[in-house]
Coordinates of C-alpha atoms in Angstrom, one line a residue:
M108 CA 104.8 103.3 118.6
L109 CA 106.7 106.0 120.6
S110 CA 109.8 103.9 120.8
K111 CA 110.1 103.6 116.8
N112 CA 112.4 105.5 114.9
P113 CA 110.7 108.7 113.3
R114 CA 111.8 107.5 109.9
Q115 CA 110.2 104.3 110.4
L116 CA 107.1 105.9 111.6
Q117 CA 106.9 108.0 108.5
F118 CA 107.5 104.9 106.3
E119 CA 104.6 103.1 107.8
A120 CA 102.3 106.2 107.6
D121 CA 103.1 106.4 103.8
I122 CA 102.7 102.7 103.3
N123 CA 99.4 103.0 105.0
R124 CA 98.2 105.9 102.8
L125 CA 99.5 103.8 99.7
F126 CA 97.6 100.8 100.9
L127 CA 94.2 103.0 100.9
Y128 CA 94.9 104.7 97.8
T129 CA 96.0 101.7 95.6
S130 CA 93.5 99.2 97.1
Y131 CA 90.5 101.7 96.4
N132 CA 91.9 102.0 92.8
R133 CA 92.1 98.3 92.4
L134 CA 88.3 98.0 93.4
G135 CA 87.5 100.2 90.4
R136 CA 84.8 102.8 90.1
N137 CA 82.1 100.2 90.5
A138 CA 83.1 99.8 94.3
D139 CA 80.3 100.1 96.7
E140 CA 80.4 101.7 100.2
A141 CA 80.9 98.2 102.0
D142 CA 84.0 97.6 100.0
V143 CA 85.5 101.0 100.9
D144 CA 84.6 100.5 104.6
E145 CA 86.4 97.1 104.5
I146 CA 89.5 98.6 103.0
I147 CA 89.5 101.4 105.8
D148 CA 89.1 98.5 108.4
M149 CA 92.0 96.5 106.9
A150 CA 94.2 99.7 106.9
S151 CA 93.5 100.2 110.7
K152 CA 94.3 96.5 111.6
A153 CA 96.7 94.8 109.2
P154 CA 100.3 94.6 110.0
V155 CA 102.5 97.1 108.0
A156 CA 104.3 94.1 106.4
D157 CA 101.0 92.8 105.1
Q158 CA 100.0 96.2 103.8
Q159 CA 103.3 96.9 102.1
K160 CA 102.9 93.2 100.2
Q161 CA 99.5 94.4 99.2
V162 CA 100.7 97.7 97.8
Q163 CA 103.3 95.8 95.9
E164 CA 100.7 93.5 94.5
N165 CA 98.4 96.5 93.6
I166 CA 101.2 98.5 91.9
H167 CA 102.4 95.3 90.0
L168 CA 99.1 94.7 88.5
Q169 CA 98.8 98.3 87.4
I170 CA 102.3 98.0 85.7
K171 CA 101.4 94.8 84.0
S172 CA 98.4 96.3 82.6
F173 CA 100.4 99.1 81.2
C174 CA 103.0 96.8 79.7
M175 CA 100.2 94.9 78.0
S176 CA 99.0 98.2 76.3
M177 CA 102.4 99.0 75.3
D178 CA 102.9 95.6 73.7
E179 CA 99.5 96.1 72.0
L180 CA 100.8 99.4 70.6
L181 CA 104.4 98.6 69.5
L182 CA 104.4 94.8 68.8
P183 CA 103.2 93.7 65.5
D184 CA 102.7 90.1 66.7
V185 CA 102.8 90.1 70.5
K186 CA 103.0 86.2 70.8
K187 CA 105.6 85.7 68.1
I188 CA 107.8 88.6 69.3
N189 CA 107.7 87.3 72.9
E190 CA 108.8 83.9 71.9
G191 CA 111.6 85.5 69.8
I192 CA 112.9 87.4 73.0
E193 CA 113.1 84.3 75.1
S194 CA 114.9 82.2 72.4
S195 CA 117.3 85.2 71.7
E196 CA 118.1 85.7 75.5
Q197 CA 119.0 82.0 75.8
S198 CA 121.3 81.9 72.8
N199 CA 122.8 85.4 72.9
P200 CA 123.2 87.0 76.3
A201 CA 123.4 90.8 76.0
P202 CA 127.1 92.1 76.0
R203 CA 128.0 95.0 78.4
R204 CA 128.4 97.8 76.1
S205 CA 127.2 101.5 75.8
G206 CA 124.8 101.9 73.2
L207 CA 121.9 104.2 74.2
S208 CA 120.5 105.9 71.2
F209 CA 117.7 107.7 72.9
A210 CA 119.6 109.9 75.3
I211 CA 118.2 113.5 75.2
G212 CA 119.6 115.6 72.5
R213 CA 120.6 112.7 70.3
N214 CA 119.7 112.7 66.6
T215 CA 122.1 110.2 65.3
P216 CA 120.7 107.0 63.6
S217 CA 120.2 104.1 66.0
V218 CA 122.6 101.3 66.0
K219 CA 120.4 98.2 66.4
H220 CA 121.5 95.8 69.0
H221 CA 121.2 92.3 67.7
D222 CA 118.9 91.1 70.4
V223 CA 116.4 94.0 70.0
P224 CA 113.1 92.8 68.6
E225 CA 111.4 94.7 65.8
T226 CA 108.6 97.1 66.8
R227 CA 106.1 99.2 64.9
P228 CA 107.8 102.5 63.5
L229 CA 106.0 104.9 65.8
E230 CA 107.3 108.1 67.0
R231 CA 107.3 108.9 70.6
A232 CA 104.4 111.4 70.3
D233 CA 102.3 108.9 68.5
V234 CA 102.9 106.2 71.3
S235 CA 101.9 108.7 73.9
Q236 CA 98.8 109.6 72.2
R237 CA 97.8 106.1 71.5
L238 CA 98.3 105.0 75.1
K239 CA 96.0 107.7 76.2
D240 CA 93.4 106.2 74.0
L241 CA 93.8 102.9 75.8
I242 CA 94.3 103.9 79.3
G243 CA 92.7 107.2 79.6
Y244 CA 95.9 109.4 80.2
T245 CA 99.6 110.1 79.3
L246 CA 102.1 112.6 80.4
D247 CA 103.4 115.7 78.6
I248 CA 106.4 117.9 79.6
K249 CA 105.6 121.8 79.4
P250 CA 106.4 125.0 81.2
S251 CA 105.6 124.6 84.7
Q252 CA 102.8 126.5 86.4
I253 CA 104.9 127.0 89.6
P254 CA 105.4 130.7 90.0
H255 CA 109.2 130.7 90.5
K256 CA 111.8 131.1 87.8
E257 CA 113.6 127.8 88.8
A258 CA 110.6 125.8 88.1
G259 CA 111.5 125.3 84.4
Q260 CA 109.6 122.4 82.9
G261 CA 106.8 120.7 84.6
L262 CA 105.2 117.4 84.3
F263 CA 101.5 117.4 83.2
L264 CA 98.9 114.6 83.1
N265 CA 97.1 114.7 79.7
G266 CA 93.6 112.9 80.4
E267 CA 92.2 111.6 83.5
C268 CA 93.0 109.0 86.1
D269 CA 91.4 107.8 89.4
V270 CA 93.0 108.0 92.8
G271 CA 95.7 105.3 93.5
A272 CA 96.6 105.2 89.8
V273 CA 100.3 104.9 88.8
V274 CA 100.9 108.2 87.2
A275 CA 104.6 107.9 86.3
M276 CA 107.7 105.7 86.6
Y277 CA 111.0 107.2 87.8
P278 CA 113.8 106.3 85.3
G279 CA 117.4 106.0 85.4
V280 CA 120.5 104.3 86.9
I281 CA 119.8 102.5 90.3
Y282 CA 122.6 102.6 92.9
S283 CA 122.6 100.6 96.2
P284 CA 124.3 102.2 99.3
A285 CA 127.3 100.0 98.6
Y286 CA 127.9 102.0 95.3
Y287 CA 127.1 105.6 96.4
R288 CA 130.7 106.5 95.6
Y289 CA 130.2 105.7 91.9
I290 CA 127.3 108.4 91.5
P291 CA 128.6 111.1 89.2
G292 CA 129.9 114.1 91.2
Y293 CA 130.3 112.1 94.6
P294 CA 130.3 113.2 97.4
R295 CA 128.5 116.4 96.2
V296 CA 126.3 114.4 93.9
N297 CA 123.3 117.0 93.9
A298 CA 125.6 120.0 93.1
Q299 CA 124.8 119.8 89.3
N300 CA 122.0 117.0 89.3
S301 CA 118.5 117.7 90.5
Y302 CA 117.3 114.3 89.1
L303 CA 118.4 112.1 92.1
I304 CA 115.8 110.5 94.4
T305 CA 116.2 108.1 97.4
R306 CA 114.1 105.4 98.7
Y307 CA 113.4 104.6 102.3
D308 CA 115.9 101.7 102.0
G309 CA 118.6 104.0 100.9
T310 CA 118.5 102.9 97.2
V311 CA 119.4 106.0 94.9
I312 CA 118.1 106.4 91.4
N313 CA 119.8 108.9 89.0
A314 CA 117.3 110.0 86.3
Q315 CA 119.6 112.4 84.6
P316 CA 121.2 109.9 82.1
W317 CA 117.7 109.2 80.8
G318 CA 116.6 112.6 80.1
F319 CA 113.4 112.7 78.1
G320 CA 113.7 109.1 76.8
G321 CA 113.9 108.7 73.0
E322 CA 112.5 107.3 69.9
T323 CA 113.6 103.6 69.9
R324 CA 113.9 100.4 71.7
D325 CA 117.4 99.8 72.2
F326 CA 120.2 98.4 74.7
W327 CA 121.1 100.9 77.4
D328 CA 123.7 100.6 80.4
G329 CA 123.2 104.2 81.7
F330 CA 126.5 105.4 80.6
T331 CA 125.4 107.8 77.8
V332 CA 124.7 111.3 79.2
P333 CA 122.6 114.2 78.0
E334 CA 124.2 117.0 75.8
I335 CA 124.4 120.4 77.4
R336 CA 121.7 122.6 76.8
P337 CA 122.2 126.0 75.3
N338 CA 120.2 127.8 78.2
M339 CA 122.1 126.2 81.0
Q340 CA 123.4 128.9 83.5
G341 CA 126.9 129.2 84.9
G342 CA 128.8 131.1 82.3
E343 CA 131.9 129.8 80.6
K344 CA 132.9 127.3 83.3
G345 CA 129.5 125.8 83.6
P346 CA 129.7 123.2 80.6
D347 CA 133.3 122.2 81.6
R348 CA 132.2 121.5 85.2
F349 CA 129.1 119.8 84.1
W350 CA 131.2 117.3 82.0
K351 CA 133.9 116.9 84.7
L352 CA 131.2 115.8 87.3
L353 CA 129.5 113.4 84.7
S354 CA 132.8 111.8 83.4
K355 CA 133.2 108.5 85.0
P356 CA 136.5 107.0 86.0
L357 CA 137.8 103.9 84.4
D358 CA 137.1 101.6 87.4
Q359 CA 133.4 102.6 87.3
R360 CA 133.2 101.6 83.8
Q361 CA 135.0 98.2 84.5
L362 CA 132.6 97.6 87.3
G363 CA 129.6 98.4 84.9
N364 CA 126.0 98.8 84.9
R365 CA 123.8 95.9 84.2
G366 CA 122.5 96.9 80.8
N367 CA 119.0 96.0 79.3
I368 CA 117.1 96.3 76.2
L369 CA 114.6 99.2 77.2
E370 CA 111.8 101.1 75.5
G371 CA 112.8 104.7 75.0
R372 CA 109.2 105.6 74.0
N373 CA 107.7 104.9 77.4
P374 CA 105.4 107.7 78.0
L375 CA 105.1 107.2 81.6
A376 CA 109.0 107.3 82.4
L377 CA 109.1 111.0 83.2
A378 CA 108.5 111.1 86.9
H379 CA 111.7 113.2 87.4
F380 CA 110.2 116.1 85.7
A381 CA 107.5 116.5 88.6
N382 CA 107.8 119.7 90.4
H383 CA 107.3 120.6 94.1
P384 CA 104.1 122.5 94.9
A385 CA 104.4 126.1 95.6
K386 CA 102.9 127.8 98.7
D387 CA 99.2 127.3 99.0
M388 CA 99.4 124.5 96.6
A389 CA 98.9 120.8 97.4
P390 CA 100.9 117.7 96.1
N391 CA 98.6 115.3 94.0
V392 CA 100.9 112.4 93.8
M393 CA 103.3 110.5 96.3
I394 CA 106.2 108.3 96.0
C395 CA 105.8 104.4 96.1
P396 CA 108.7 102.0 96.2
Y397 CA 108.0 99.3 93.6
D398 CA 110.1 96.1 93.7
F399 CA 109.8 94.9 90.2
P400 CA 110.3 91.1 89.8
L401 CA 113.0 90.2 87.5
T402 CA 111.3 87.0 86.8
E403 CA 108.8 89.1 84.6
N404 CA 110.9 89.0 81.5
E405 CA 108.2 90.2 79.0
M406 CA 107.5 93.3 81.1
R407 CA 111.3 94.2 81.7
V408 CA 111.7 96.3 78.6
Y409 CA 109.1 98.9 80.0
I410 CA 110.8 99.4 83.3
P411 CA 113.2 102.4 82.7
N412 CA 116.0 101.5 85.0
V413 CA 119.3 99.6 85.0
V414 CA 121.4 98.6 88.1
F415 CA 124.9 99.8 88.8
G416 CA 127.3 97.3 90.1
D417 CA 127.3 93.7 90.9
A418 CA 124.3 91.6 90.4
E419 CA 124.3 90.5 94.0
E420 CA 123.4 93.1 96.6
V421 CA 125.9 93.9 99.2
K422 CA 124.5 93.8 102.7
M423 CA 124.5 97.4 104.4
K424 CA 123.3 98.8 107.6
R425 CA 122.4 102.5 108.3
F426 CA 123.8 104.3 111.2
G427 CA 122.3 107.9 111.1
S428 CA 123.4 109.3 107.9
F429 CA 126.1 106.7 107.0
W430 CA 126.0 103.2 105.5
F431 CA 128.3 100.4 106.5
K432 CA 129.2 97.1 104.9
L433 CA 128.3 94.4 107.1
G434 CA 129.9 91.4 105.1
G435 CA 128.3 88.9 102.9
S436 CA 125.5 89.4 100.5
R437 CA 121.8 89.2 100.1
N438 CA 119.1 89.3 97.7
G439 CA 116.7 91.8 99.1
G440 CA 115.4 89.0 101.7
S441 CA 113.6 87.2 98.9
D442 CA 114.2 84.2 96.6
I443 CA 112.9 86.4 93.7
P444 CA 115.5 88.9 92.4
V445 CA 113.9 92.4 92.2
L446 CA 114.7 95.8 90.7
K447 CA 114.2 98.5 93.3
T448 CA 112.3 101.3 91.6
L449 CA 110.0 104.1 92.4
V450 CA 106.5 105.1 91.0
L451 CA 104.3 108.1 91.4
V452 CA 100.8 107.4 92.8
A453 CA 97.7 109.7 92.5
T454 CA 96.6 110.7 95.7
R455 CA 93.3 111.9 94.3
A456 CA 91.5 111.9 90.8
L457 CA 93.3 114.0 88.4
C458 CA 92.4 115.6 85.1
D459 CA 94.4 117.6 82.7
E460 CA 96.7 119.1 85.3
E461 CA 100.2 119.5 86.5
V462 CA 101.7 116.6 88.5
L463 CA 103.0 117.9 91.8
L464 CA 105.3 115.9 94.2
N465 CA 106.1 116.7 97.8
Y466 CA 110.0 116.8 97.6
R467 CA 110.4 116.5 101.4
L468 CA 113.8 118.1 101.4
S469 CA 115.8 117.6 104.5
N470 CA 115.4 120.6 107.1
S471 CA 119.0 119.8 108.6
K472 CA 120.3 121.4 105.5
R473 CA 120.0 124.6 103.7
R474 CA 117.0 124.4 101.2
P475 CA 116.4 126.4 98.1
E476 CA 114.5 129.7 98.6
W477 CA 111.7 128.3 96.5
Y478 CA 111.1 125.3 98.7
T479 CA 107.9 125.6 100.9
P480 CA 107.5 122.7 103.2
V481 CA 104.1 120.8 102.7
D482 CA 104.5 119.3 106.2
E483 CA 107.6 120.4 108.1
E484 CA 107.1 117.3 110.5
E485 CA 107.0 114.9 107.7
D486 CA 110.2 116.3 106.4
R487 CA 111.9 116.0 109.7
R488 CA 110.7 112.4 110.2
R489 CA 111.7 111.4 106.6
W490 CA 115.3 112.3 107.2
S491 CA 115.7 111.7 110.9

């Protein structure tokens, strides 16, 4: 254990916790003490790779249940619609074009993509409330309870969920290390964007283009960006600088995002609004990497992400803080293509409260004044 990279140690510790939380959740409220003891025993003995596989399975079952609930809410005839999607995909592959009608701030009429199936004409707020009726909770965006002026809007759980539940999904454009240079604003990607998040494997997700989601199901390739909000700081130069950072060069557009038909009314696609806890407050969710299998065609519309770049993943290796191309390609070490996403998992039972996530900002760089480390050692290991 002492010879392992500190980053790997922290990853294994996180997987161990996720194994406990999600396995307990899978048992349900009727689990007895013997079942709990068995999970704890497995967590202490099972190899990390086996625990990781079990976490993926546990999360996938929850996501699948969520997708079924959304189908129940939005599809007038689930069986008929699904058959129509499969037939349409075979005869009319989706073209690469920008057409997101649900970027934040957009009130223009939706231009329906010809492959988009008809759904019930429910507004986002109605979908959110009905989802709560089905699964017991949904998410709201309200002024944060964190006592500092930069907290802004916060993410709130409306309802109740158990420990180990998938609380939220992290939406946006997915960049593998091979495509870092195409992240808007590169190399200072976080200068005007606080909605970037990184997985342990180096995959970056940019949630800024997604914003709050929207009111329709439509084709999205991630190129549509949010409008400037009136209360943005930075004076006269602020908006100009913002647009300069977000404008993409021609070669990026030619390279293209792999667009998909996505559901903009997804009530759980709001993980990027979770705030870091203030001093004397504890996080109540944690990040969980989730590799969504792209063979699950009927679920794909509810996974709020698109991939930037080539369909085939370029093989990269990390040396310190740098990534190098090793030549050749790979498919994530699996025969099944996956979408490398992130979800937030509850670390305890939650009830009508703000969702708080430990940001684990690197202690090797200057951190914001409002940032209070939850565990300084975890921060160090995460970014070692």
